[in-house]
Short mmCIF file of C-alpha atoms in Angstrom, two decimals:
data_model
loop_
_atom_site.label_atom_id
_atom_site.label_comp_id
_atom_site.label_asym_id
_atom_site.label_seq_id
_atom_site.Cartn_x
_atom_site.Cartn_y
_atom_site.Cartn_z
CA UNK O 1 -66.01 -43.86 -32.99
CA UNK O 2 -66.27 -39.71 -32.13
CA UNK O 3 -66.44 -37.02 -33.98
CA UNK O 4 -64.27 -33.94 -32.57
CA UNK O 5 -64.70 -31.38 -35.48
CA UNK O 6 -66.99 -31.53 -38.78
CA UNK O 7 -65.99 -28.83 -41.50
CA UNK O 8 -67.27 -26.10 -40.18
CA UNK O 9 -66.09 -26.11 -37.08
CA UNK O 10 -62.46 -27.23 -38.41
CA UNK O 11 -63.50 -23.91 -40.84
CA UNK O 12 -64.13 -21.54 -38.08
CA UNK O 13 -61.43 -22.46 -36.33
CA UNK O 14 -59.34 -22.05 -39.05
CA UNK O 15 -60.40 -18.01 -39.32
CA UNK O 16 -60.56 -17.62 -35.40
CA UNK O 17 -56.46 -18.59 -36.36
CA UNK O 18 -55.99 -16.58 -39.75
CA UNK O 19 -58.25 -13.59 -37.03
CA UNK O 20 -55.36 -13.79 -34.36
CA UNK O 21 -51.71 -14.39 -37.03
CA UNK O 22 -52.93 -10.73 -38.10
CA UNK O 23 -53.55 -9.45 -34.36
CA UNK O 24 -50.89 -11.94 -32.86
CA UNK O 25 -47.57 -9.81 -35.33
CA UNK O 26 -50.20 -6.81 -36.03
CA UNK O 27 -50.68 -7.09 -40.46
CA UNK O 28 -48.54 -9.69 -42.60
CA UNK O 29 -45.50 -7.99 -44.25
CA UNK O 30 -42.69 -10.38 -43.72
CA UNK O 31 -44.93 -12.82 -42.29
CA UNK O 32 -44.92 -16.31 -44.35
CA UNK O 33 -46.67 -19.84 -43.30
CA UNK O 34 -44.69 -23.66 -44.16
CA UNK O 35 -46.61 -26.50 -42.98
CA UNK O 36 -45.92 -29.60 -42.11
CA UNK O 37 -46.01 -32.90 -44.61
CA UNK O 38 -48.55 -34.15 -45.19
CA UNK O 39 -51.84 -33.19 -42.97
CA UNK O 40 -49.86 -29.39 -42.08
CA UNK O 41 -49.91 -28.53 -45.44
CA UNK O 42 -53.85 -27.71 -46.58
CA UNK O 43 -54.30 -26.98 -43.43
CA UNK O 44 -52.11 -23.98 -43.98
CA UNK O 45 -53.29 -23.48 -47.21
CA UNK O 46 -56.75 -22.04 -46.08
CA UNK O 47 -55.34 -20.51 -43.67
CA UNK O 48 -53.40 -18.47 -46.47
CA UNK O 49 -56.34 -18.28 -48.17
CA UNK O 50 -58.15 -16.50 -45.05
CA UNK O 51 -55.44 -14.67 -44.85
CA UNK O 52 -56.00 -13.51 -48.09
CA UNK O 53 -59.79 -13.17 -47.75
CA UNK O 54 -59.34 -10.91 -44.59
CA UNK O 55 -56.00 -8.21 -45.64
CA UNK O 56 -56.45 -8.32 -49.24
CA UNK O 57 -52.54 -8.98 -48.43
CA UNK O 58 -50.65 -12.42 -50.83
CA UNK O 59 -48.79 -14.70 -48.66
CA UNK O 60 -46.73 -17.48 -49.07
CA UNK O 61 -47.07 -20.61 -48.43
CA UNK O 62 -44.84 -23.51 -47.69
CA UNK O 63 -44.37 -27.05 -47.46
CA UNK O 64 -42.64 -29.41 -44.78
CA UNK O 65 -40.54 -32.54 -44.65
CA UNK O 66 -39.16 -33.39 -41.50
CA UNK O 67 -38.66 -37.35 -42.00
CA UNK O 68 -35.23 -37.21 -42.22
CA UNK O 69 -35.48 -35.41 -38.89
CA UNK O 70 -37.55 -37.93 -36.45
CA UNK O 71 -35.64 -39.49 -33.66
CA UNK O 72 -37.44 -42.85 -33.75
CA UNK O 73 -37.40 -43.43 -37.02
CA UNK O 74 -33.56 -45.26 -37.05
CA UNK O 75 -34.58 -47.53 -34.19
CA UNK O 76 -37.68 -48.53 -35.45
CA UNK O 77 -37.99 -52.00 -37.22
CA UNK O 78 -36.65 -51.57 -41.28
CA UNK O 79 -40.35 -52.71 -42.14
CA UNK O 80 -41.87 -48.62 -41.18
CA UNK O 81 -40.31 -46.41 -42.03
CA UNK O 82 -42.36 -43.44 -43.18
CA UNK O 83 -42.12 -41.95 -46.76
CA UNK O 84 -39.52 -39.22 -47.48
CA UNK O 85 -41.03 -35.89 -49.47
CA UNK O 86 -39.67 -32.89 -50.97
CA UNK O 87 -39.19 -29.95 -48.62
CA UNK O 88 -40.89 -27.03 -50.90
CA UNK O 89 -40.18 -23.88 -49.22
CA UNK O 90 -39.67 -21.44 -52.67
CA UNK O 91 -38.74 -18.44 -50.89
CA UNK O 92 -35.85 -17.05 -48.57
CA UNK O 93 -37.20 -18.11 -44.30
CA UNK O 94 -33.97 -15.25 -43.61
CA UNK O 95 -35.32 -12.72 -40.62
CA UNK O 96 -38.74 -13.23 -41.99
CA UNK O 97 -42.07 -14.77 -39.37
CA UNK O 98 -42.78 -18.44 -40.08
CA UNK O 99 -45.35 -19.84 -39.02
CA UNK O 100 -45.84 -23.68 -38.64
CA UNK O 101 -49.08 -25.25 -39.53
CA UNK O 102 -49.68 -28.77 -37.65
CA UNK O 103 -52.63 -31.12 -37.79
CA UNK O 104 -51.94 -32.42 -34.15
CA UNK O 105 -49.90 -31.40 -32.04
CA UNK O 106 -48.65 -34.24 -29.34
CA UNK O 107 -46.05 -35.70 -27.54
CA UNK O 108 -43.79 -31.88 -29.83
CA UNK O 109 -41.48 -34.77 -31.17
CA UNK O 110 -42.51 -33.83 -34.50
CA UNK O 111 -42.77 -29.61 -33.90
CA UNK O 112 -38.82 -30.52 -33.03
CA UNK O 113 -38.10 -32.40 -35.64
CA UNK O 114 -39.50 -29.63 -37.88
CA UNK O 115 -37.80 -26.85 -36.24
CA UNK O 116 -34.85 -28.38 -37.00
CA UNK O 117 -35.06 -28.62 -40.01
CA UNK O 118 -36.78 -25.19 -40.78
CA UNK O 119 -33.24 -23.60 -38.99
CA UNK O 120 -30.98 -25.41 -41.41
CA UNK O 121 -32.88 -23.32 -44.21
CA UNK O 122 -31.91 -20.30 -42.85
CA UNK O 123 -32.60 -18.00 -40.05
CA UNK O 124 -36.12 -16.75 -39.00
CA UNK O 125 -36.45 -14.00 -37.06
CA UNK O 126 -39.31 -16.15 -34.93
CA UNK O 127 -41.35 -19.03 -35.05
CA UNK O 128 -45.17 -19.58 -34.23
CA UNK O 129 -46.33 -22.42 -33.79
CA UNK O 130 -50.36 -23.44 -35.70
CA UNK O 131 -51.85 -26.27 -34.37
CA UNK O 132 -55.56 -27.59 -35.53
CA UNK O 133 -55.75 -30.12 -31.90
CA UNK O 134 -53.85 -30.21 -28.99
CA UNK O 135 -54.12 -34.11 -27.25
CA UNK O 136 -51.98 -32.93 -24.50
CA UNK O 137 -49.74 -35.45 -24.03
CA UNK O 138 -46.18 -33.37 -24.02
CA UNK O 139 -42.49 -35.08 -23.35
CA UNK O 140 -40.91 -31.76 -24.17
CA UNK O 141 -41.45 -27.92 -24.00
CA UNK O 142 -43.32 -26.99 -26.77
CA UNK O 143 -46.87 -24.94 -27.25
CA UNK O 144 -48.59 -24.06 -29.72
CA UNK O 145 -49.45 -19.87 -30.39
CA UNK O 146 -52.63 -20.91 -31.86
CA UNK O 147 -54.56 -23.61 -30.97
CA UNK O 148 -57.87 -24.49 -33.18
CA UNK O 149 -59.62 -27.52 -30.58
CA UNK O 150 -58.09 -28.85 -27.38
CA UNK O 151 -58.87 -32.64 -26.93
CA UNK O 152 -58.79 -33.91 -23.49
CA UNK O 153 -57.33 -37.33 -24.93
CA UNK O 154 -55.88 -40.76 -23.14
CA UNK O 155 -52.38 -42.00 -24.59
CA UNK O 156 -54.30 -44.98 -25.90
CA UNK O 157 -56.11 -43.09 -28.31
CA UNK O 158 -55.24 -41.70 -31.42
CA UNK O 159 -56.44 -38.89 -33.03
CA UNK O 160 -57.70 -38.71 -36.67
CA UNK O 161 -57.83 -35.88 -39.14
CA UNK O 162 -58.66 -36.17 -42.51
CA UNK O 163 -59.33 -33.45 -44.86
CA UNK O 164 -60.93 -32.67 -48.03
CA UNK O 165 -57.42 -32.40 -49.69
CA UNK O 166 -56.13 -36.08 -49.01
CA UNK O 167 -58.90 -37.57 -47.72
CA UNK O 168 -61.77 -36.19 -49.18
CA UNK O 169 -63.65 -35.27 -46.41
CA UNK O 170 -63.26 -32.48 -43.46
CA UNK O 171 -63.39 -34.26 -40.06
CA UNK O 172 -61.09 -34.85 -36.26
CA UNK O 173 -61.97 -38.45 -35.13
CA UNK O 174 -60.67 -40.40 -32.09
CA UNK O 175 -60.64 -42.97 -32.06
CA UNK O 176 -60.44 -45.70 -28.57
CA UNK O 177 -57.66 -48.02 -28.97
CA UNK O 178 -58.19 -52.01 -27.28
CA UNK Z 1 -44.79 -24.08 -57.22
CA UNK Z 2 -47.87 -25.57 -55.86
CA UNK Z 3 -47.53 -26.98 -52.56
CA UNK Z 4 -51.22 -28.76 -52.75
CA UNK Z 5 -50.24 -30.98 -55.82
CA UNK Z 6 -50.04 -33.67 -53.83
CA UNK Z 7 -51.09 -36.79 -54.84
CA UNK Z 8 -53.48 -37.73 -52.68
CA UNK Z 9 -53.34 -41.69 -51.40
CA UNK Z 10 -50.31 -43.02 -49.90
CA UNK Z 11 -48.41 -45.91 -51.41
CA UNK Z 12 -48.94 -49.18 -50.21
CA UNK Z 13 -45.14 -49.65 -49.54
CA UNK Z 14 -42.67 -47.79 -47.48
CA UNK Z 15 -40.01 -50.25 -47.11
CA UNK Z 16 -38.05 -52.83 -48.94
CA UNK Z 17 -38.08 -56.66 -48.80
CA UNK Z 18 -34.14 -57.03 -47.61
CA UNK Z 19 -32.01 -55.90 -45.91
CA UNK Z 20 -28.86 -55.63 -48.39
CA UNK Z 21 -28.53 -54.61 -51.72
CA UNK Z 22 -26.77 -57.33 -54.30
CA UNK Z 23 -28.70 -56.80 -57.78
CA UNK Z 24 -31.77 -55.21 -59.24
CA UNK Z 25 -32.71 -59.27 -59.67
CA UNK Z 26 -33.83 -58.92 -56.22
CA UNK Z 27 -36.09 -56.12 -56.60
CA UNK Z 28 -39.55 -55.56 -57.42
CA UNK Z 29 -41.26 -52.91 -59.77
CA UNK Z 30 -42.21 -51.59 -56.81
CA UNK Z 31 -39.26 -51.50 -54.81
CA UNK Z 32 -37.60 -49.49 -58.04
CA UNK Z 33 -40.10 -47.05 -57.78
CA UNK Z 34 -40.15 -46.15 -54.55
CA UNK Z 35 -36.18 -46.11 -54.30
CA UNK Z 36 -36.99 -43.56 -56.90
CA UNK Z 37 -39.26 -41.64 -55.90
CA UNK Z 38 -37.29 -40.78 -52.08
CA UNK Z 39 -34.19 -40.15 -53.94
CA UNK Z 40 -36.67 -37.12 -55.66
CA UNK Z 41 -36.53 -35.84 -52.36
CA UNK Z 42 -33.00 -36.12 -51.95
CA UNK Z 43 -32.68 -34.07 -54.28
CA UNK Z 44 -34.15 -31.61 -52.98
CA UNK Z 45 -31.94 -31.84 -50.43
CA UNK Z 46 -28.18 -31.51 -52.41
CA UNK Z 47 -29.86 -27.92 -52.84
CA UNK Z 48 -29.92 -26.85 -50.46
CA UNK Z 49 -28.06 -24.31 -48.56
CA UNK Z 50 -26.48 -26.44 -46.26
CA UNK Z 51 -26.10 -30.06 -48.07
CA UNK Z 52 -27.12 -31.75 -44.63
CA UNK Z 53 -29.27 -34.47 -42.82
CA UNK Z 54 -28.73 -35.93 -40.13
CA UNK Z 55 -31.08 -38.66 -40.81
CA UNK Z 56 -28.01 -41.04 -40.25
CA UNK Z 57 -25.94 -39.78 -37.67
CA UNK Z 58 -24.13 -41.98 -35.38
CA UNK Z 59 -24.21 -45.01 -38.08
CA UNK Z 60 -20.18 -46.37 -39.32
CA UNK Z 61 -20.78 -47.54 -43.59
CA UNK Z 62 -17.23 -48.13 -44.52
CA UNK Z 63 -16.02 -47.54 -47.88
CA UNK Z 64 -14.32 -50.47 -49.36
CA UNK Z 65 -13.22 -50.37 -52.64
CA UNK Z 66 -11.03 -53.64 -54.50
CA UNK Z 67 -10.81 -51.82 -58.04
CA UNK Z 68 -10.69 -48.09 -58.88
CA UNK Z 69 -13.38 -45.81 -59.00
CA UNK Z 70 -13.77 -42.46 -58.78
CA UNK Z 71 -17.28 -41.45 -59.83
CA UNK Z 72 -19.35 -44.12 -57.44
CA UNK Z 73 -17.06 -44.19 -54.67
CA UNK Z 74 -17.23 -40.25 -53.76
CA UNK Z 75 -20.99 -40.02 -54.90
CA UNK Z 76 -21.27 -43.06 -52.01
CA UNK Z 77 -19.22 -40.81 -49.34
CA UNK Z 78 -20.84 -37.32 -50.44
CA UNK Z 79 -24.20 -39.62 -49.71
CA UNK Z 80 -22.89 -40.28 -46.75
CA UNK Z 81 -22.25 -37.49 -45.75
CA UNK Z 82 -25.25 -35.57 -46.73
CA UNK Z 83 -26.93 -38.02 -44.30
CA UNK Z 84 -24.25 -37.00 -41.06
CA UNK Z 85 -23.27 -41.04 -41.31
CA UNK Z 86 -19.81 -41.67 -40.49
CA UNK Z 87 -17.76 -42.68 -43.35
CA UNK Z 88 -14.57 -44.32 -43.65
CA UNK Z 89 -12.41 -45.24 -47.57
CA UNK Z 90 -10.10 -48.92 -47.22
CA UNK Z 91 -8.76 -48.56 -50.50
CA UNK Z 92 -7.09 -51.67 -52.02
CA UNK Z 93 -3.27 -50.09 -51.43
CA UNK Z 94 -3.18 -49.55 -48.52
CA UNK Z 95 -5.19 -52.45 -46.93
CA UNK Z 96 -3.91 -56.18 -46.00
CA UNK Z 97 -5.60 -56.88 -49.08
CA UNK Z 98 -2.18 -56.73 -50.75
CA UNK Z 99 -0.64 -58.76 -46.89
CA UNK Z 100 -1.98 -61.37 -48.34
CA UNK Z 101 -6.05 -60.79 -46.15
CA UNK Z 102 -9.03 -62.58 -48.21
CA UNK Z 103 -11.65 -60.86 -48.74
CA UNK Z 104 -13.88 -62.42 -46.00
CA UNK Z 105 -10.94 -62.68 -43.29
CA UNK Z 106 -11.24 -58.29 -44.09
CA UNK Z 107 -15.05 -58.57 -44.24
CA UNK Z 108 -14.79 -60.16 -41.18
CA UNK Z 109 -12.10 -57.03 -39.50
CA UNK Z 110 -13.92 -54.31 -39.99
CA UNK Z 111 -17.25 -55.99 -39.37
CA UNK Z 112 -16.16 -55.99 -35.57
CA UNK Z 113 -15.37 -52.61 -35.57
CA UNK Z 114 -19.58 -52.07 -35.51
CA UNK Z 115 -20.04 -50.45 -38.77
CA UNK Z 116 -23.95 -50.22 -40.08
CA UNK Z 117 -22.62 -50.92 -43.73
CA UNK Z 118 -20.45 -51.83 -46.57
CA UNK Z 119 -20.35 -49.84 -49.45
CA UNK Z 120 -18.46 -52.64 -51.37
CA UNK Z 121 -16.61 -52.68 -55.06
CA UNK Z 122 -15.17 -55.75 -56.11
CA UNK Z 123 -14.00 -57.45 -59.30
CA UNK Z 124 -15.34 -60.85 -59.21
CA UNK Z 125 -18.56 -61.50 -59.81
CA UNK Z 126 -20.11 -62.78 -55.98
CA UNK Z 127 -18.67 -61.28 -53.37
CA UNK Z 128 -21.07 -58.98 -51.68
CA UNK Z 129 -23.45 -62.46 -51.58
CA UNK Z 130 -20.95 -64.06 -50.16
CA UNK Z 131 -20.35 -60.93 -46.99
CA UNK Z 132 -23.99 -60.50 -46.75
CA UNK Z 133 -23.80 -64.37 -45.77
CA UNK Z 134 -21.52 -63.81 -43.81
CA UNK Z 135 -22.30 -59.80 -41.96
CA UNK Z 136 -24.17 -58.01 -40.25
CA UNK Z 137 -23.36 -55.09 -41.30
CA UNK Z 138 -26.34 -54.81 -44.44
CA UNK Z 139 -24.51 -54.60 -48.00
CA UNK Z 140 -24.68 -52.16 -51.39
CA UNK Z 141 -23.30 -53.37 -54.25
CA UNK Z 142 -21.71 -50.59 -55.62
CA UNK Z 143 -20.26 -53.31 -58.64
CA UNK Z 144 -18.98 -56.49 -58.03
CA UNK Z 145 -17.40 -58.06 -60.82
CA UNK Z 146 -19.61 -58.22 -64.23
CA UNK Z 147 -22.59 -59.54 -61.60
CA UNK Z 148 -24.46 -55.74 -61.40
CA UNK Z 149 -24.02 -52.05 -60.36
CA UNK Z 150 -27.83 -51.58 -59.03
CA UNK Z 151 -26.66 -48.45 -58.17
CA UNK Z 152 -25.40 -47.46 -61.61
CA UNK Z 153 -29.16 -49.01 -63.19
CA UNK Z 154 -31.35 -47.32 -60.00
CA UNK Z 155 -29.56 -43.45 -60.99
CA UNK Z 156 -29.76 -44.28 -64.79
CA UNK Z 157 -33.75 -45.00 -64.09
CA UNK Z 158 -33.84 -41.92 -62.28
CA UNK Z 159 -32.70 -39.97 -65.03
CA UNK Z 160 -34.76 -41.64 -68.15
CA UNK Z 161 -37.88 -41.09 -65.25
CA UNK Z 162 -36.83 -37.21 -64.28
CA UNK Z 163 -36.11 -36.38 -68.74
CA UNK Z 164 -39.64 -38.11 -70.53
CA UNK Z 165 -41.22 -39.04 -66.42
CA UNK Z 166 -42.47 -42.42 -67.30
CA UNK Z 167 -40.19 -45.73 -68.76
CA UNK Z 168 -43.13 -47.61 -69.16
CA UNK Z 169 -43.12 -47.97 -73.14
CA UNK Z 170 -40.22 -46.22 -74.83
CA UNK Z 171 -37.24 -47.93 -76.93
CA UNK Z 172 -34.01 -47.35 -74.92
CA UNK Z 173 -30.94 -48.77 -76.98
CA UNK Z 174 -28.22 -49.68 -75.29
CA UNK Z 175 -24.91 -49.64 -77.38
CA UNK Z 176 -21.64 -51.50 -75.82
CA UNK Z 177 -19.26 -53.26 -74.76
CA UNK Z 178 -22.19 -55.65 -73.49
CA UNK Z 179 -19.89 -58.92 -72.60
CA UNK Z 180 -17.97 -57.36 -69.48
CA UNK Z 181 -20.47 -55.10 -68.49
CA UNK Z 182 -22.12 -55.25 -65.40
CA UNK Z 183 -24.36 -51.93 -65.99
CA UNK Z 184 -25.44 -53.61 -68.89
CA UNK Z 185 -27.47 -56.87 -66.74
CA UNK Z 186 -28.22 -54.34 -64.36
CA UNK Z 187 -29.61 -51.69 -66.67
CA UNK Z 188 -32.00 -54.57 -68.79
CA UNK Z 189 -32.85 -56.14 -65.41
CA UNK Z 190 -34.38 -52.67 -64.64
CA UNK Z 191 -35.65 -51.48 -67.19
CA UNK Z 192 -37.37 -54.59 -68.66
CA UNK Z 193 -39.55 -54.43 -65.00
CA UNK Z 194 -41.28 -51.57 -65.54
CA UNK Z 195 -41.90 -52.02 -69.17
CA UNK Z 196 -39.45 -50.58 -71.18
CA UNK Z 197 -38.87 -52.00 -74.97
CA UNK Z 198 -34.65 -52.73 -74.57
CA UNK Z 199 -32.90 -53.52 -77.49
CA UNK Z 200 -29.49 -54.17 -76.95
CA UNK Z 201 -26.48 -53.86 -80.13
CA UNK Z 202 -23.07 -54.59 -80.18
CA UNK Z 203 -20.65 -56.52 -82.57
CA UNK Z 204 -21.50 -60.59 -82.16
CA UNK Z 205 -18.51 -61.33 -80.92
CA UNK Z 206 -18.95 -59.18 -77.59
CA UNK Z 207 -23.15 -60.01 -77.05
CA UNK Z 208 -22.64 -62.43 -74.19
CA UNK Z 209 -24.88 -65.82 -74.85
CA UNK Z 210 -28.63 -66.15 -73.21
CA UNK Z 211 -29.04 -61.94 -73.88
CA UNK Z 212 -32.63 -62.94 -75.60
CA UNK Z 213 -34.00 -64.50 -72.75
CA UNK Z 214 -33.32 -61.25 -70.24
CA UNK Z 215 -36.26 -59.81 -72.56
CA UNK Z 216 -34.77 -58.04 -75.02
CA UNK Z 217 -33.98 -57.52 -78.87
CA UNK Z 218 -30.21 -58.30 -80.14
CA UNK Z 219 -29.22 -56.84 -82.71
CA UNK Z 220 -25.17 -56.03 -84.23
CA UNK Z 221 -26.86 -52.96 -85.95
CA UNK Z 222 -26.20 -49.85 -84.14
CA UNK Z 223 -29.00 -48.32 -87.35
CA UNK Z 224 -32.00 -50.36 -86.21
CA UNK Z 225 -31.45 -50.17 -82.10
CA UNK Z 226 -31.44 -46.63 -82.31
CA UNK Z 227 -34.09 -46.15 -84.92
CA UNK Z 228 -37.16 -44.17 -83.37
CA UNK Z 229 -35.08 -44.25 -80.10
CA UNK Z 230 -35.91 -42.40 -76.68
CA UNK Z 231 -32.90 -43.55 -74.91
CA UNK Z 232 -29.26 -44.29 -76.60
CA UNK Z 233 -27.22 -45.84 -73.32
CA UNK Z 234 -23.30 -46.34 -74.42
CA UNK Z 235 -21.31 -48.35 -72.91
CA UNK Z 236 -17.85 -47.96 -72.16
CA UNK Z 237 -15.45 -50.38 -74.16
CA UNK Z 238 -13.29 -51.37 -71.47
CA UNK Z 239 -9.81 -51.10 -73.05
CA UNK Z 240 -8.74 -53.01 -70.21
CA UNK Z 241 -10.57 -56.35 -71.02
CA UNK Z 242 -10.24 -56.03 -74.46
CA UNK Z 243 -7.63 -58.12 -75.03
CA UNK Z 244 -9.57 -61.25 -76.63
CA UNK Z 245 -9.41 -59.48 -80.06
CA UNK Z 246 -13.06 -58.93 -79.91
CA UNK Z 247 -12.91 -56.50 -82.50
CA UNK Z 248 -9.73 -55.68 -85.21
CA UNK Z 249 -9.62 -52.25 -84.05
CA UNK Z 250 -10.83 -49.00 -81.81
CA UNK Z 251 -10.87 -46.94 -85.18
CA UNK Z 252 -12.78 -49.64 -86.17
CA UNK Z 253 -15.16 -49.70 -83.96
CA UNK Z 254 -16.26 -46.24 -83.95
CA UNK Z 255 -16.92 -46.47 -87.50
CA UNK Z 256 -18.67 -49.42 -87.31
CA UNK Z 257 -20.26 -48.49 -83.91
CA UNK Z 258 -20.03 -45.28 -82.17
CA UNK Z 259 -21.90 -42.40 -81.39
CA UNK Z 260 -21.87 -40.07 -83.88
CA UNK Z 261 -23.95 -37.52 -85.03
CA UNK Z 262 -25.54 -38.27 -87.73
CA UNK Z 263 -26.46 -42.15 -85.73
CA UNK Z 264 -28.06 -40.10 -83.63
CA UNK Z 265 -30.03 -38.37 -85.60
CA UNK Z 266 -32.20 -41.55 -86.21
CA UNK Z 267 -33.33 -41.59 -82.68
CA UNK Z 268 -36.81 -39.11 -81.53
CA UNK Z 269 -35.65 -36.13 -82.06
CA UNK Z 270 -35.90 -35.45 -78.51
CA UNK Z 271 -33.81 -38.64 -77.89
CA UNK Z 272 -31.33 -38.55 -74.23
CA UNK Z 273 -27.80 -39.53 -74.20
CA UNK Z 274 -26.87 -41.48 -71.58
CA UNK Z 275 -23.31 -42.66 -70.75
CA UNK Z 276 -21.79 -44.17 -67.28
CA UNK Z 277 -18.74 -43.16 -67.54
CA UNK Z 278 -15.50 -42.98 -67.37
CA UNK Z 279 -16.12 -42.23 -71.70
CA UNK Z 280 -13.29 -42.80 -74.11
CA UNK Z 281 -14.35 -39.91 -76.83
CA UNK Z 282 -14.21 -41.08 -79.89
CA UNK Z 283 -13.92 -45.06 -79.39
CA UNK Z 284 -17.29 -45.63 -79.00
CA UNK Z 285 -18.65 -41.74 -78.53
CA UNK Z 286 -17.93 -38.69 -80.62
CA UNK Z 287 -17.29 -35.88 -78.58
CA UNK Z 288 -19.72 -33.84 -79.95
CA UNK Z 289 -22.50 -36.13 -78.92
CA UNK Z 290 -20.72 -37.25 -75.87
CA UNK Z 291 -21.07 -32.82 -75.46
CA UNK Z 292 -24.11 -31.85 -77.14
CA UNK Z 293 -27.63 -30.87 -75.67
CA UNK Z 294 -28.84 -34.45 -75.73
CA UNK Z 295 -26.67 -35.10 -72.95
CA UNK Z 296 -27.70 -35.77 -70.08
CA UNK Z 297 -24.28 -37.62 -68.37
CA UNK Z 298 -23.38 -35.30 -66.31
CA UNK Z 299 -26.88 -35.22 -65.25
CA UNK Z 300 -26.57 -39.42 -64.21
CA UNK Z 301 -22.92 -38.41 -61.94
CA UNK Z 302 -25.56 -35.64 -60.06
CA UNK Z 303 -28.19 -37.75 -59.52
CA UNK Z 304 -26.45 -40.91 -58.95
CA UNK Z 305 -25.91 -39.38 -55.33
CA UNK Z 306 -29.46 -38.37 -54.42
CA UNK Z 307 -30.60 -42.22 -55.76
CA UNK Z 308 -27.73 -43.99 -53.58
CA UNK Z 309 -28.75 -40.95 -50.86
CA UNK Z 310 -32.00 -43.01 -51.13
CA UNK Z 311 -30.87 -46.52 -50.84
CA UNK Z 312 -28.53 -46.22 -48.36
CA UNK Z 313 -31.90 -44.30 -46.54
CA UNK Z 314 -34.10 -47.50 -46.88
CA UNK Z 315 -31.08 -50.26 -46.17
CA UNK Z 316 -31.01 -47.59 -42.64
CA UNK Z 317 -32.69 -49.05 -39.23
CA UNK Z 318 -34.11 -51.88 -38.22
CA UNK Z 319 -32.38 -54.96 -36.02
CA UNK Z 320 -29.49 -56.49 -37.36
CA UNK Z 321 -30.69 -60.05 -36.75
CA UNK Z 322 -33.56 -59.37 -38.68
CA UNK Z 323 -33.52 -61.55 -42.17
CA UNK Z 324 -36.55 -59.16 -44.33
CA UNK Z 325 -38.37 -61.97 -46.77
#
């Protein structure tokens, strides 16, 4: 069970991403972060903390639940339905630059659902994408603007992101499936 | 708003064990909590500018109502539409039932058009169980005879939990026509499963036999029922069923059992007043109480949509031949 990122590497990657967001957008005016539940939310919070430290400006963070927009739950067996949680975006996204934050970018289907969910709340000026881990195997034309680490994988493997806030530990683990 | 405040571990249960929602009797406490938690997320959808999510796109839901209903039917219809289901309403007055078609024949014909779900209200207890045995579609009980009205009990529980933060240990007084009430049965089953202390109160003629066996305290003194209560839940005096001479007059009923401000004062200062509607002002409840600051009657209606969205979402999906547990 190889650890592909430890706490320090995760922290450095997120700080680098914060710098890249600042550089790419030439500042933070009119920019907000939205984390995709569940693990995108604490990652978005940490990037926001880094952005505050670097720029001194405050930045708003929202949480997006995409369950009701997924394309794979209604055909599946009734036993594996994911829990629906609240979407909490305490600001208007109209005309803002929204940085969507997720833990793992894989097929791109989660991101597709997140884009649909987000655009139901308004019309952002632009949407950018952060992924802590990009593991490849895209099934849709979606690409991340900011990547913590590219991890080459096979489809048989799975990538587990564990975060202090939810799992008590910061690490990214690559698991092979037998 | 603190978006980081999340529950740390994923809860063990994320789906219902049954394909249909026929009554609270079939649900475990854990399943009830799952429905209430899901309803909280659904309530957020109702606060958006665009109150619609694509979850049930392409699914057909038939609202089959053999009894008059405004609240429940519109509530189900709005819930279905907010989940993007295709909905259609079959009302008894315009259906073949008036030409003598039986419930089973009506259902089989609707079934032939492959709906995903049928929401059924019927005057006979057990009508939903009957359809669940012959239909592939998931059956949602919207009230069957004097048996159950599960979504009403779920929205009542949701409203209580929203106001009080919990159900366990609360004293809940249910006052009114216990004999004819499916709302009572569903509520008693649900509230006792979640650990509330339930008191029921009615004239002796309107107390069904076997009430004590349901784990509730029974009294004919309304003052005793509401004393120190956290929640006062009124039930409608079903005027259409009052031909049996259960009490001398509506006026006497109001004098003895009606919820007046004086009686509400015996409950806790922060007690809430509930009623499943439609209310009879001046019969079971005084207008000042129904419209007062402690009344959550309209919150119940609003929460009904979120709770029904949760039920529809949790019952949708799965393959047709899947008979779970």
